[in-house]
Coordinates of C-alpha atoms in Angstrom, one line a residue:
Chain A
X129 CA 5.6 3.1 -6.8
X130 CA 2.4 3.5 -4.8
X131 CA 3.8 2.7 -1.4
X132 CA 7.3 3.6 -0.3
X133 CA 8.4 2.9 3.2
X134 CA 11.8 3.2 4.9
X135 CA 11.4 3.2 8.7
X136 CA 13.1 2.3 11.9
X137 CA 11.2 1.6 15.1
X138 CA 13.1 0.9 18.4
X139 CA 11.5 -0.7 21.4
X140 CA 13.2 -1.9 24.6
X141 CA 14.2 -5.3 23.3
X142 CA 13.3 -5.0 19.7
X143 CA 14.1 -3.0 16.6
X144 CA 12.3 -3.0 13.3
X145 CA 14.2 -1.6 10.4
X146 CA 13.0 -2.0 6.9
X147 CA 12.7 -0.6 3.5
X148 CA 9.8 -1.7 1.3
X149 CA 8.0 -0.6 -1.9
X150 CA 4.7 -1.8 -3.2
X151 CA 3.7 -1.0 -6.8
X152 CA 0.1 0.1 -7.6
X153 CA -2.1 -3.0 -8.0
X154 CA 0.6 -5.3 -6.4
X155 CA 0.0 -7.6 -3.5
X156 CA 3.0 -8.1 -1.3
X157 CA 3.2 -10.6 1.6
X158 CA 5.3 -10.0 4.6
X159 CA 6.1 -13.4 6.0
X160 CA 7.4 -13.9 9.5
X161 CA 6.9 -15.6 12.8
X162 CA 5.3 -14.0 15.9
X163 CA 7.6 -11.3 17.1
X164 CA 9.2 -10.7 13.8
X165 CA 7.9 -7.1 13.7
X166 CA 4.9 -7.7 11.5
X167 CA 2.4 -5.9 13.7
X168 CA 4.8 -3.1 14.4
X169 CA 5.0 -2.6 10.6
X170 CA 1.2 -2.5 10.3
X171 CA 0.8 -0.1 13.2
X172 CA 3.3 2.2 11.6
X173 CA 1.5 2.1 8.2
X174 CA -1.9 2.6 9.8
X175 CA -0.6 5.6 11.7
X176 CA -1.2 4.0 15.1
X177 CA 2.5 4.2 15.9
X178 CA 5.2 6.8 15.1
X179 CA 8.4 5.3 13.8
X180 CA 11.6 6.7 15.4
X181 CA 13.0 7.6 12.0
X182 CA 12.1 7.2 8.4
X183 CA 9.4 8.1 5.9
X184 CA 6.2 6.5 4.5
X185 CA 4.7 7.8 1.3
X186 CA 1.6 6.5 -0.4
X187 CA 0.5 7.6 -3.9
X188 CA 2.8 10.6 -3.8
X189 CA 1.5 11.8 -0.4
X190 CA 3.9 11.8 2.6
X191 CA 2.1 10.0 5.4
X192 CA 4.9 9.9 7.9
X193 CA 8.2 11.7 8.0
X194 CA 10.1 11.5 11.2
X195 CA 12.6 14.2 10.2
X196 CA 9.9 16.8 9.6
X197 CA 7.4 15.5 12.1
X198 CA 4.7 14.8 9.5
X199 CA 2.3 12.2 10.9
X200 CA -1.0 12.0 9.0
X201 CA -3.7 10.6 11.4
X202 CA -5.2 7.1 10.7
X203 CA -8.5 8.3 9.2
X204 CA -6.8 10.5 6.6
X205 CA -4.3 7.9 5.4
X206 CA -6.4 6.1 2.9
X207 CA -5.1 2.8 4.4
X208 CA -7.7 0.2 5.2
X209 CA -7.2 -2.7 7.6
X210 CA -8.6 -6.2 7.6
X211 CA -7.5 -7.9 10.8
X212 CA -7.7 -11.5 11.9
X213 CA -10.8 -10.7 14.0
X214 CA -13.6 -9.2 11.7
X215 CA -14.4 -6.6 14.4
X216 CA -17.8 -5.8 12.8
X217 CA -19.5 -3.1 14.8
X218 CA -22.0 -5.2 16.9
X219 CA -24.6 -2.4 17.2
X220 CA -25.1 -2.0 13.4
X221 CA -26.5 -4.3 10.7
X222 CA -24.2 -5.8 8.2
X223 CA -25.3 -3.3 5.6
X224 CA -24.6 -0.4 8.0
X225 CA -21.2 -1.8 8.8
X226 CA -20.3 -1.8 5.1
X227 CA -21.8 1.6 4.6
X228 CA -19.8 3.0 7.6
X229 CA -16.7 4.0 5.6
X230 CA -18.5 5.6 2.6
X231 CA -20.9 7.5 4.9
X232 CA -18.0 8.7 7.0
X233 CA -16.4 10.1 3.9
X234 CA -19.6 12.0 3.1
X235 CA -20.9 9.8 0.3
X236 CA -24.7 10.1 -0.1
X237 CA -27.0 7.6 1.4
X238 CA -28.2 6.4 -2.1
X239 CA -24.7 6.1 -3.5
X240 CA -23.4 4.2 -0.5
X241 CA -26.4 1.9 -0.5
X242 CA -25.6 0.9 -4.1
X243 CA -21.9 0.4 -3.2
X244 CA -22.9 -1.8 -0.2
X245 CA -25.2 -4.0 -2.4
X246 CA -22.4 -4.5 -5.0
X247 CA -19.7 -5.2 -2.5
X248 CA -21.8 -7.6 -0.4
X249 CA -22.6 -9.6 -3.5
X250 CA -18.9 -9.5 -4.5
X251 CA -18.0 -11.3 -1.3
X252 CA -21.1 -13.6 -1.5
X253 CA -22.7 -12.1 1.6
X254 CA -25.7 -10.3 0.0
X255 CA -28.2 -12.3 2.0
X256 CA -26.8 -11.2 5.3
X257 CA -27.3 -7.5 4.7
X258 CA -30.1 -7.0 7.3
X259 CA -28.5 -9.3 9.9
X260 CA -26.5 -8.3 13.0
X261 CA -22.9 -9.4 13.2
X262 CA -23.8 -11.6 16.2
X263 CA -25.9 -13.8 13.9
X264 CA -23.0 -14.6 11.5
X265 CA -20.4 -17.3 11.6
X266 CA -16.7 -16.4 11.7
X267 CA -16.3 -17.0 8.0
X268 CA -19.4 -15.0 7.1
X269 CA -18.3 -12.1 9.4
X270 CA -14.9 -12.0 7.8
X271 CA -16.5 -11.8 4.3
X272 CA -18.5 -8.8 5.5
X273 CA -15.3 -7.3 7.0
X274 CA -13.6 -7.7 3.5
X275 CA -16.6 -5.8 1.9
X276 CA -16.4 -3.1 4.6
X277 CA -12.7 -2.6 4.1
X278 CA -13.1 -2.3 0.4
X279 CA -16.1 0.1 0.7
X280 CA -13.9 2.9 2.0
X281 CA -11.8 2.5 -1.2
X282 CA -8.4 2.5 0.5
X283 CA -5.3 3.3 -1.6
X284 CA -3.6 0.5 0.3
X285 CA -5.3 -2.4 2.0
X286 CA -3.5 -4.0 5.0
X287 CA -4.4 -7.7 5.6
X288 CA -3.3 -8.8 9.0
X289 CA -3.4 -12.6 9.2
X290 CA -6.9 -12.4 7.8
X291 CA -7.6 -16.2 8.0
X292 CA -5.8 -17.0 11.2
X293 CA -9.0 -17.0 13.4
X294 CA -11.1 -19.0 11.0
X295 CA -11.9 -22.7 11.0
X296 CA -9.7 -24.8 8.8
X297 CA -12.7 -25.5 6.6
X298 CA -13.6 -21.8 6.2
X299 CA -10.2 -20.5 5.4
X300 CA -9.6 -21.9 1.9
X301 CA -12.9 -20.5 0.5
X302 CA -12.3 -17.1 2.0
X303 CA -8.7 -17.1 0.7
X304 CA -9.9 -17.8 -2.8
X305 CA -12.6 -15.2 -2.5
X306 CA -10.1 -12.6 -1.3
X307 CA -7.8 -13.5 -4.2
X308 CA -10.6 -13.0 -6.7
X309 CA -11.7 -9.7 -5.1
X310 CA -8.1 -8.3 -4.9
X311 CA -7.4 -9.3 -8.5
X312 CA -10.7 -7.9 -9.9
X313 CA -10.4 -4.6 -8.1
X314 CA -6.7 -4.2 -8.8
X315 CA -6.1 -3.2 -5.2
X316 CA -2.7 -2.6 -3.8
X317 CA -2.4 -4.7 -0.7
X318 CA 0.1 -5.6 2.0
X319 CA -0.5 -9.0 3.5
X320 CA 1.1 -9.9 6.8
X321 CA 1.1 -13.6 7.7
X322 CA 2.9 -16.5 9.2
X323 CA 1.2 -18.9 6.8
X324 CA 3.1 -19.4 3.5
X325 CA -0.1 -20.7 1.9
X326 CA -1.6 -17.2 2.3
X327 CA 1.4 -15.7 0.6
X328 CA 1.3 -18.3 -2.2
X329 CA -2.3 -17.8 -3.0
X330 CA -2.6 -14.0 -2.6
X331 CA 0.8 -12.4 -3.1
X332 CA 2.8 -11.5 -6.2
X333 CA 5.9 -10.9 -4.1
X334 CA 7.0 -12.0 -0.6
X335 CA 9.2 -10.3 1.9
X336 CA 10.5 -12.5 4.8
X337 CA 10.9 -10.7 8.1
X338 CA 12.9 -12.0 11.0
X339 CA 14.1 -10.2 14.1
X340 CA 12.9 -6.9 12.7
X341 CA 14.8 -7.2 9.4
X342 CA 14.1 -8.4 5.9
X343 CA 16.0 -11.6 5.4
X344 CA 14.8 -12.5 2.0
X345 CA 12.4 -11.1 -0.7
X346 CA 11.3 -11.9 -4.2
X347 CA 8.6 -13.4 -6.4
X348 CA 6.5 -15.5 -4.1
X349 CA 6.9 -18.9 -5.6
X350 CA 10.6 -18.5 -6.2
X351 CA 11.2 -17.5 -2.6
X352 CA 9.0 -20.3 -1.1
X353 CA 10.2 -23.1 -3.4
X354 CA 13.8 -21.9 -3.4
X355 CA 14.4 -20.3 0.0
X356 CA 17.9 -19.0 0.5
X357 CA 17.9 -18.9 4.3
X358 CA 17.2 -21.6 6.8
X359 CA 14.7 -19.3 8.3
X360 CA 12.6 -18.9 5.1
X361 CA 12.8 -22.6 4.6
X362 CA 11.4 -23.4 8.0
X363 CA 8.7 -20.9 7.7
X364 CA 7.9 -22.1 4.2
X365 CA 7.6 -25.6 5.7
X366 CA 10.6 -26.9 3.7
X367 CA 13.8 -28.4 4.9
X368 CA 17.0 -26.6 3.8
X369 CA 20.6 -27.4 4.3
X370 CA 23.4 -24.9 3.3
X371 CA 26.8 -26.0 2.0
X372 CA 29.2 -25.8 -0.9
X373 CA 28.5 -27.2 -4.3
X374 CA 30.9 -30.0 -5.3
X375 CA 31.2 -32.6 -8.1
X376 CA 28.9 -35.1 -6.5
X377 CA 26.5 -32.8 -4.6
X378 CA 26.3 -30.4 -1.8
X379 CA 29.3 -30.7 0.6
X380 CA 28.3 -30.0 4.2
X381 CA 31.2 -30.8 6.5
X382 CA 32.0 -34.5 6.1
X383 CA 28.7 -35.1 4.3
X384 CA 27.7 -34.9 0.7
X385 CA 24.0 -34.4 0.0
X386 CA 22.9 -35.7 -3.4
X387 CA 20.1 -34.1 -5.3
X388 CA 18.9 -32.8 -8.6
X389 CA 20.1 -29.5 -9.9
X390 CA 17.3 -27.5 -11.6
X391 CA 19.7 -24.7 -12.7
X392 CA 23.4 -25.0 -13.2
X393 CA 25.6 -24.3 -10.2
X394 CA 29.3 -23.5 -10.3
X395 CA 31.5 -25.8 -8.3
X396 CA 32.9 -24.4 -5.1
X397 CA 30.1 -21.8 -4.7
X398 CA 27.6 -21.7 -1.8
X399 CA 24.4 -23.6 -2.4
X400 CA 21.4 -25.0 -0.6
X401 CA 19.6 -28.4 -0.5
X402 CA 15.9 -28.1 -0.2
X403 CA 13.4 -30.9 0.4
X404 CA 9.9 -31.4 1.7
X405 CA 9.4 -32.8 5.3
X406 CA 7.1 -35.4 3.7
X407 CA 10.0 -36.7 1.7
X408 CA 12.0 -37.6 4.8
X409 CA 12.0 -41.2 6.0
X410 CA 12.7 -41.8 9.6
X411 CA 14.5 -44.9 10.9
X412 CA 15.4 -45.9 14.5
X413 CA 18.4 -47.9 13.3
X414 CA 20.8 -47.1 10.4
X415 CA 18.8 -48.0 7.2
X416 CA 20.0 -51.0 5.2
X417 CA 20.7 -50.8 1.4
X418 CA 22.6 -47.5 2.1
X419 CA 20.5 -44.8 0.4
X420 CA 22.8 -41.9 -0.2
X421 CA 21.3 -39.2 2.0
X422 CA 21.3 -40.4 5.6
X423 CA 21.9 -38.2 8.6
X424 CA 22.0 -39.2 12.2
X425 CA 20.0 -37.1 14.7
X426 CA 17.8 -37.3 17.8
X427 CA 14.1 -36.4 18.1
X428 CA 13.8 -32.8 19.3
X429 CA 10.0 -32.4 19.3
X430 CA 6.7 -33.6 17.8
X431 CA 3.9 -31.3 16.8
X432 CA 0.6 -31.9 14.9
X433 CA 0.7 -30.8 11.3
X434 CA -2.6 -31.2 9.6
X435 CA -3.4 -35.0 9.6
X436 CA 0.3 -35.7 10.2
X437 CA 2.8 -35.3 13.0
X438 CA 5.7 -33.0 12.2
X439 CA 8.9 -34.2 13.9
X440 CA 11.7 -31.7 14.5
X441 CA 15.2 -33.2 15.1
X442 CA 18.1 -32.0 17.1
X443 CA 21.7 -33.0 16.7
X444 CA 23.0 -36.2 18.2
X445 CA 26.2 -36.3 20.3
X446 CA 28.2 -37.8 17.4
X447 CA 26.2 -36.6 14.4
X448 CA 26.3 -33.4 12.3
X449 CA 25.2 -30.2 13.8
X450 CA 23.4 -28.8 10.7
X451 CA 20.5 -31.3 11.2
X452 CA 19.2 -29.1 14.0
X453 CA 15.7 -28.1 13.2
X454 CA 15.1 -30.3 10.2
X455 CA 11.5 -31.5 9.9
X456 CA 10.0 -34.8 8.9
X457 CA 6.3 -35.5 8.5
X458 CA 5.0 -38.9 9.7
X459 CA 1.6 -40.5 10.3
X460 CA 0.6 -40.8 14.0
X461 CA 0.7 -44.6 13.5
X462 CA 4.4 -44.5 12.3
X463 CA 5.3 -42.3 15.3
X464 CA 3.7 -44.9 17.6
X465 CA 5.3 -47.9 15.8
X466 CA 8.8 -46.4 15.9
X467 CA 8.4 -45.3 19.5
X468 CA 9.4 -41.8 18.7
X469 CA 9.7 -39.3 21.5
X470 CA 12.1 -36.5 22.3
X471 CA 15.7 -37.8 22.8
X472 CA 15.3 -41.0 20.8
X473 CA 18.1 -41.5 18.2
X474 CA 16.9 -41.5 14.6
X475 CA 18.4 -41.6 11.1
X476 CA 16.8 -39.4 8.5
X477 CA 16.9 -40.7 4.9
X478 CA 15.9 -38.6 1.8
X479 CA 16.0 -39.9 -1.7
X480 CA 18.2 -37.9 -4.0
X481 CA 15.3 -37.4 -6.4
X482 CA 13.4 -35.5 -3.6
X483 CA 16.3 -33.1 -3.0
X484 CA 16.7 -29.9 -5.0
X485 CA 20.0 -28.1 -5.0
X486 CA 19.8 -24.3 -5.5
X487 CA 22.6 -21.7 -5.8
X488 CA 22.6 -19.0 -3.1
X489 CA 22.2 -15.4 -4.4
X490 CA 25.6 -13.7 -4.5
X491 CA 27.4 -16.9 -3.6
X492 CA 28.1 -15.6 -0.1
Chain B
X22 CA -22.2 -28.7 35.6
X23 CA -22.5 -26.3 38.6
X24 CA -19.8 -26.5 41.1
X25 CA -21.0 -26.7 44.7
X26 CA -20.2 -23.8 47.1
X27 CA -18.2 -24.9 50.2
X28 CA -20.7 -25.3 53.1
X29 CA -18.4 -23.2 55.3
X30 CA -19.2 -20.1 53.2
X31 CA -22.9 -20.4 53.7
X32 CA -22.9 -19.2 57.3
X33 CA -21.1 -15.9 56.8
X34 CA -23.0 -15.5 53.5
X35 CA -26.3 -15.9 55.3
X36 CA -25.2 -13.4 58.0
X37 CA -24.3 -10.9 55.3
X38 CA -27.7 -11.2 53.7
X39 CA -29.4 -10.9 57.1
X40 CA -27.4 -7.7 57.7
X41 CA -28.9 -6.2 54.5
X42 CA -32.4 -7.5 54.8
X43 CA -33.3 -7.6 58.5
X44 CA -32.9 -3.8 59.1
X45 CA -35.4 -3.2 56.3
X46 CA -37.8 -5.7 57.9
X47 CA -37.2 -3.9 61.3
X48 CA -38.2 -0.7 59.6
X49 CA -41.4 -2.2 58.3
X50 CA -42.2 -3.8 61.7
X51 CA -41.7 -0.5 63.4
X52 CA -43.9 1.5 61.1
X53 CA -47.4 2.4 62.0
X54 CA -49.2 1.0 58.9
X55 CA -52.4 2.8 59.7
X56 CA -50.9 6.2 59.6
X57 CA -48.5 5.4 56.8
X58 CA -50.5 6.8 53.8
X59 CA -51.1 10.0 55.7
X60 CA -47.5 10.4 56.8
X61 CA -46.0 9.7 53.4
X62 CA -48.4 12.1 51.7
X63 CA -47.8 15.0 54.1
X64 CA -46.9 18.2 52.4
X65 CA -43.5 18.2 53.9
X66 CA -42.8 14.7 52.8
X67 CA -44.1 15.3 49.3
X68 CA -42.1 18.5 49.0
X69 CA -38.9 16.7 50.1
X70 CA -39.6 13.8 47.7
X71 CA -40.1 16.2 44.7
X72 CA -37.0 18.1 45.7
X73 CA -35.0 14.8 46.0
X74 CA -36.1 13.6 42.6
X75 CA -35.5 16.9 40.9
X76 CA -32.0 17.5 42.4
X77 CA -31.1 13.8 41.9
X78 CA -32.0 14.0 38.2
X79 CA -30.1 17.2 37.8
X80 CA -27.1 15.8 39.6
X81 CA -27.2 12.7 37.4
X82 CA -27.4 14.9 34.2
X83 CA -24.5 17.0 35.4
X84 CA -22.5 13.8 36.2
X85 CA -23.2 12.6 32.6
X86 CA -22.3 15.9 30.9
X87 CA -19.0 16.3 32.8
X88 CA -18.2 12.9 34.1
X89 CA -18.8 11.1 30.8
X90 CA -16.1 13.1 28.9
X91 CA -13.9 12.7 32.0
X92 CA -14.3 9.0 31.8
X93 CA -13.4 9.0 28.0
X94 CA -10.3 11.2 28.7
X95 CA -9.2 8.9 31.6
X96 CA -9.7 5.7 29.5
X97 CA -8.4 6.9 26.2
X98 CA -6.2 9.9 26.9
X99 CA -2.4 9.6 26.7
X100 CA -1.4 12.2 29.2
X101 CA 1.4 12.0 31.8
X102 CA 0.0 11.8 35.3
X103 CA -3.2 10.1 34.2
X104 CA -2.9 7.5 37.0
X105 CA -2.8 10.3 39.5
X106 CA -5.8 11.9 38.0
X107 CA -7.7 8.7 38.2
X108 CA -6.9 8.4 41.9
X109 CA -8.1 11.9 42.5
X110 CA -11.4 11.3 40.8
X111 CA -12.0 8.5 43.3
X112 CA -11.6 10.9 46.3
X113 CA -15.3 11.7 46.8
X114 CA -15.9 7.9 47.0
X115 CA -13.6 7.5 49.9
X116 CA -14.0 10.9 51.6
X117 CA -16.7 11.2 54.3
X118 CA -19.4 13.2 52.6
X119 CA -19.4 15.7 55.5
X120 CA -15.8 16.5 54.7
X121 CA -16.8 17.0 51.1
X122 CA -19.6 19.3 52.0
X123 CA -17.2 21.3 54.2
X124 CA -14.7 21.5 51.4
X125 CA -17.4 22.8 49.0
X126 CA -18.5 25.3 51.6
X127 CA -15.0 26.8 52.0
X128 CA -14.5 26.8 48.2
X129 CA -17.9 28.2 47.1
X130 CA -19.1 29.7 50.4
X131 CA -19.2 33.5 51.1
X132 CA -15.6 33.5 52.3
X133 CA -14.2 30.9 49.9
X134 CA -12.2 32.1 46.9
X135 CA -14.7 30.5 44.5
X136 CA -17.5 32.1 46.4
X137 CA -16.0 35.5 46.2
X138 CA -15.6 35.2 42.4
X139 CA -19.2 34.2 42.1
X140 CA -20.3 37.0 44.4
X141 CA -18.9 39.5 41.8
X142 CA -21.6 38.1 39.4
X143 CA -24.2 38.3 42.2
X144 CA -24.3 34.5 42.6
X145 CA -24.6 33.0 46.1
X146 CA -24.5 29.2 46.2
X147 CA -24.6 28.0 49.8
X148 CA -28.1 27.1 51.2
X149 CA -29.7 27.1 47.8
X150 CA -31.1 24.2 45.7
X151 CA -28.2 24.7 43.3
X152 CA -25.9 23.8 46.3
X153 CA -27.8 20.6 46.8
X154 CA -27.3 19.7 43.2
X155 CA -23.5 20.5 43.4
X156 CA -23.1 18.4 46.6
X157 CA -24.9 15.5 45.0
X158 CA -22.9 15.7 41.8
X159 CA -19.7 15.8 43.9
X160 CA -20.5 12.5 45.6
X161 CA -22.3 10.8 42.7
X162 CA -20.1 11.6 39.7
X163 CA -17.3 9.2 40.6
X164 CA -19.7 6.3 40.3
X165 CA -20.5 7.3 36.7
X166 CA -16.8 8.0 35.9
X167 CA -15.5 4.7 37.2
X168 CA -18.4 2.7 35.7
X169 CA -17.9 4.2 32.2
X170 CA -14.1 4.2 32.4
X171 CA -14.2 0.5 33.2
X172 CA -16.6 -0.2 30.4
X173 CA -14.4 1.7 27.9
X174 CA -11.3 -0.2 29.0
X175 CA -13.1 -3.5 28.8
X176 CA -14.4 -2.7 25.3
X177 CA -10.9 -1.8 24.2
X178 CA -9.9 0.5 21.4
X179 CA -10.0 -2.1 18.6
X180 CA -13.4 -1.0 17.2
X181 CA -12.3 2.6 17.3
X182 CA -9.1 1.8 15.5
X183 CA -11.0 -0.1 12.8
X184 CA -13.4 2.8 12.4
X185 CA -10.5 5.2 11.9
X186 CA -8.9 3.0 9.2
X187 CA -12.3 3.2 7.5
X188 CA -11.8 6.9 7.2
X189 CA -13.9 8.1 10.2
X190 CA -12.8 11.3 11.9
X191 CA -12.4 11.1 15.7
X192 CA -15.7 12.8 16.5
X193 CA -17.5 10.5 14.1
X194 CA -15.9 7.5 15.8
X195 CA -16.9 8.8 19.2
X196 CA -20.5 9.4 18.0
X197 CA -21.1 6.3 16.0
X198 CA -18.9 3.7 17.6
X199 CA -17.8 4.6 21.2
X200 CA -21.1 5.9 22.5
X201 CA -23.4 3.2 21.1
X202 CA -21.0 0.5 22.4
X203 CA -21.2 2.2 25.8
X204 CA -25.0 2.5 26.1
X205 CA -25.6 -0.7 28.1
X206 CA -23.1 0.2 30.8
X207 CA -24.1 3.9 30.6
X208 CA -27.6 2.8 31.9
X209 CA -26.2 1.1 35.0
X210 CA -23.7 3.9 35.7
X211 CA -26.5 6.5 35.5
X212 CA -28.7 4.5 37.9
X213 CA -25.9 4.2 40.4
X214 CA -25.2 7.9 40.2
X215 CA -28.9 8.7 40.6
X216 CA -29.3 6.3 43.6
X217 CA -26.2 7.8 45.2
X218 CA -27.7 11.3 44.7
X219 CA -31.0 10.3 46.3
X220 CA -29.2 9.0 49.4
X221 CA -26.9 12.0 49.7
X222 CA -26.9 13.5 53.2
X223 CA -23.6 14.6 54.7
X224 CA -22.3 16.9 51.9
X225 CA -25.8 18.3 51.4
X226 CA -26.4 19.3 55.0
X227 CA -23.0 20.9 55.4
X228 CA -22.9 22.8 52.1
X229 CA -26.6 23.4 51.4
X230 CA -28.1 23.3 54.9
X231 CA -31.6 22.1 55.8
X232 CA -34.2 24.5 54.5
X233 CA -37.6 23.1 54.0
X234 CA -38.6 23.3 50.4
X235 CA -35.2 24.5 49.2
X236 CA -32.6 22.1 50.4
X237 CA -34.4 19.6 52.6
X238 CA -34.2 16.4 50.6
X239 CA -35.7 13.1 51.8
X240 CA -32.6 11.9 53.8
X241 CA -32.5 15.3 55.5
X242 CA -36.2 15.1 56.3
X243 CA -35.7 11.6 57.8
X244 CA -32.9 12.9 60.0
X245 CA -34.9 15.9 61.3
X246 CA -38.0 13.8 61.9
X247 CA -36.2 11.1 63.7
X248 CA -35.5 13.6 66.4
X249 CA -39.1 14.6 66.8
X250 CA -41.7 12.4 65.1
X251 CA -40.3 8.9 64.8
X252 CA -43.4 7.5 63.0
X253 CA -43.0 10.1 60.3
X254 CA -39.2 9.4 60.0
X255 CA -39.9 5.6 59.6
X256 CA -42.6 6.3 57.0
X257 CA -40.3 8.5 54.9
X258 CA -37.5 6.0 55.3
X259 CA -39.9 3.3 53.8
X260 CA -40.6 5.7 51.0
X261 CA -36.8 5.9 50.3
X262 CA -36.6 2.1 50.4
X263 CA -39.4 1.7 47.9
X264 CA -37.7 4.3 45.7
X265 CA -34.4 2.4 45.8
X266 CA -36.1 -0.9 45.0
X267 CA -38.0 0.7 42.1
X268 CA -34.8 2.2 40.7
X269 CA -33.0 -1.2 40.9
X270 CA -36.0 -3.0 39.4
X271 CA -36.7 -0.6 36.6
X272 CA -33.1 0.0 35.5
X273 CA -31.6 -3.3 36.7
X274 CA -28.1 -2.1 36.5
X275 CA -25.9 -4.8 35.2
X276 CA -23.0 -4.0 37.5
X277 CA -25.4 -4.5 40.5
X278 CA -26.5 -7.9 39.1
X279 CA -22.9 -8.9 38.7
X280 CA -23.2 -9.5 34.9
X281 CA -20.6 -7.0 33.8

């Protein structure tokens, strides 16, 4: 293992406690909402914060050991950081920015110039070499920041929401570029994000963090398409309902949710129903023709979601409680036609073919 | 679109401006323009001007050499009691300069404990040009410290943190990131410190005295002459006004122009 970490950080109202390993050449995504402990984790890794207890080792070197008081300062850790803000040094040219790391490590002017040329062309930013950061767009600056982070040849690269500050148009290209660069250079990287798409595109493995603890981890696609906790499902943008697997579907209280079963599930064990918010139809009166999966609820909130409106529901007085937080994606026109606003009674209908039932690990 | 300023504010604003500008006009009106060149170029005036410029420059340099690092420590250090230190640094700004001069005299004077230590090495400070420079540094350094500290805080530590993750040791970060980013505000802080040194009067006269050629700077000369030769005092005062305007025009400190 290249990176091994087992730390606890306690703050007034918050505790982060986690154990994590990243193999050489592996890209691991830490997925969580704001306040989940992602930035605390990064600060501890970069050496900007001392954990209360625990140990961090990278490529056989002990970087932090709270029990012996070892704390390697940030500049000797071999850990690079690419943040959401490119933070290019405004008083240097693009080329000087990229050369900053190698020059600081004592690499000769000629060698670092060659490295800068190669890295800038790797990130498709060769033509900006002589410019000042102020003359670049956000996406261009972030490309240069990628080159700069790679130039110091970190043993571990930390990616802190690297696309969060970019235009929606610029993010996909940069994401693809970063994927190519990470794969080609075989870098070990830890990506911290709240966007499951970042994790899907870049990471081999995903760790889901909530309230300072790991709630789920595993191979990225498996975790995101088959989330085992409601939290992961919400963050992955999927609807998820937990229950017990029965002969005709998932039994949740008085309800039975029908769906397809991609892998066999034993009757009587805990399982989950997963469906996409776009597969949910919303009605303001009980739908005719009685489709099988219909749940009563009230509108909890509406938020923009790309071109669509994402509706979150809350439980109705006489309806099931587990609908709380389920999402449905609608067009703005549909929201207006149905007169949806918080507090309005709705019925959610999902076709059985759109629902996947998955076993829950350990059955508990 | 520019928002309009309430009319009610114009009256006090105009009065405030008048308070700044009218006295200078009064000074010009009072001056004997015919004798002006002669008075300004008198040996005493030139000597005081040269002394003021030299001591002001020295005090500014000392403020930079010691106040600069102090600003970095105050802005970036993680020491207990830093807030108290910050308040103490502001003391010379609030203290009447005469009191500062008196304090310096009883520290570094013949009977002060600092003075006695210096006397062992055969150094006597009071009533020397060195004393003028110390008095000016005492009053001017806080301007530089608060200017730089504010700039450091505004800039934040994010660039420095990134530089460290790129493998740069603290001194490299300071030299290649912190200092270059500070340069714009360094200029305005230096100008403020220099201007304050030029105008220094109270601490200088108490600690360094008023010896022509050694400790008599321009403000001291103005004071002395205002008692005997008012025309000369006005002429030298105009010289100081011109000097101040030149300093502002040449350096155009951003903090003065309100574009921080």
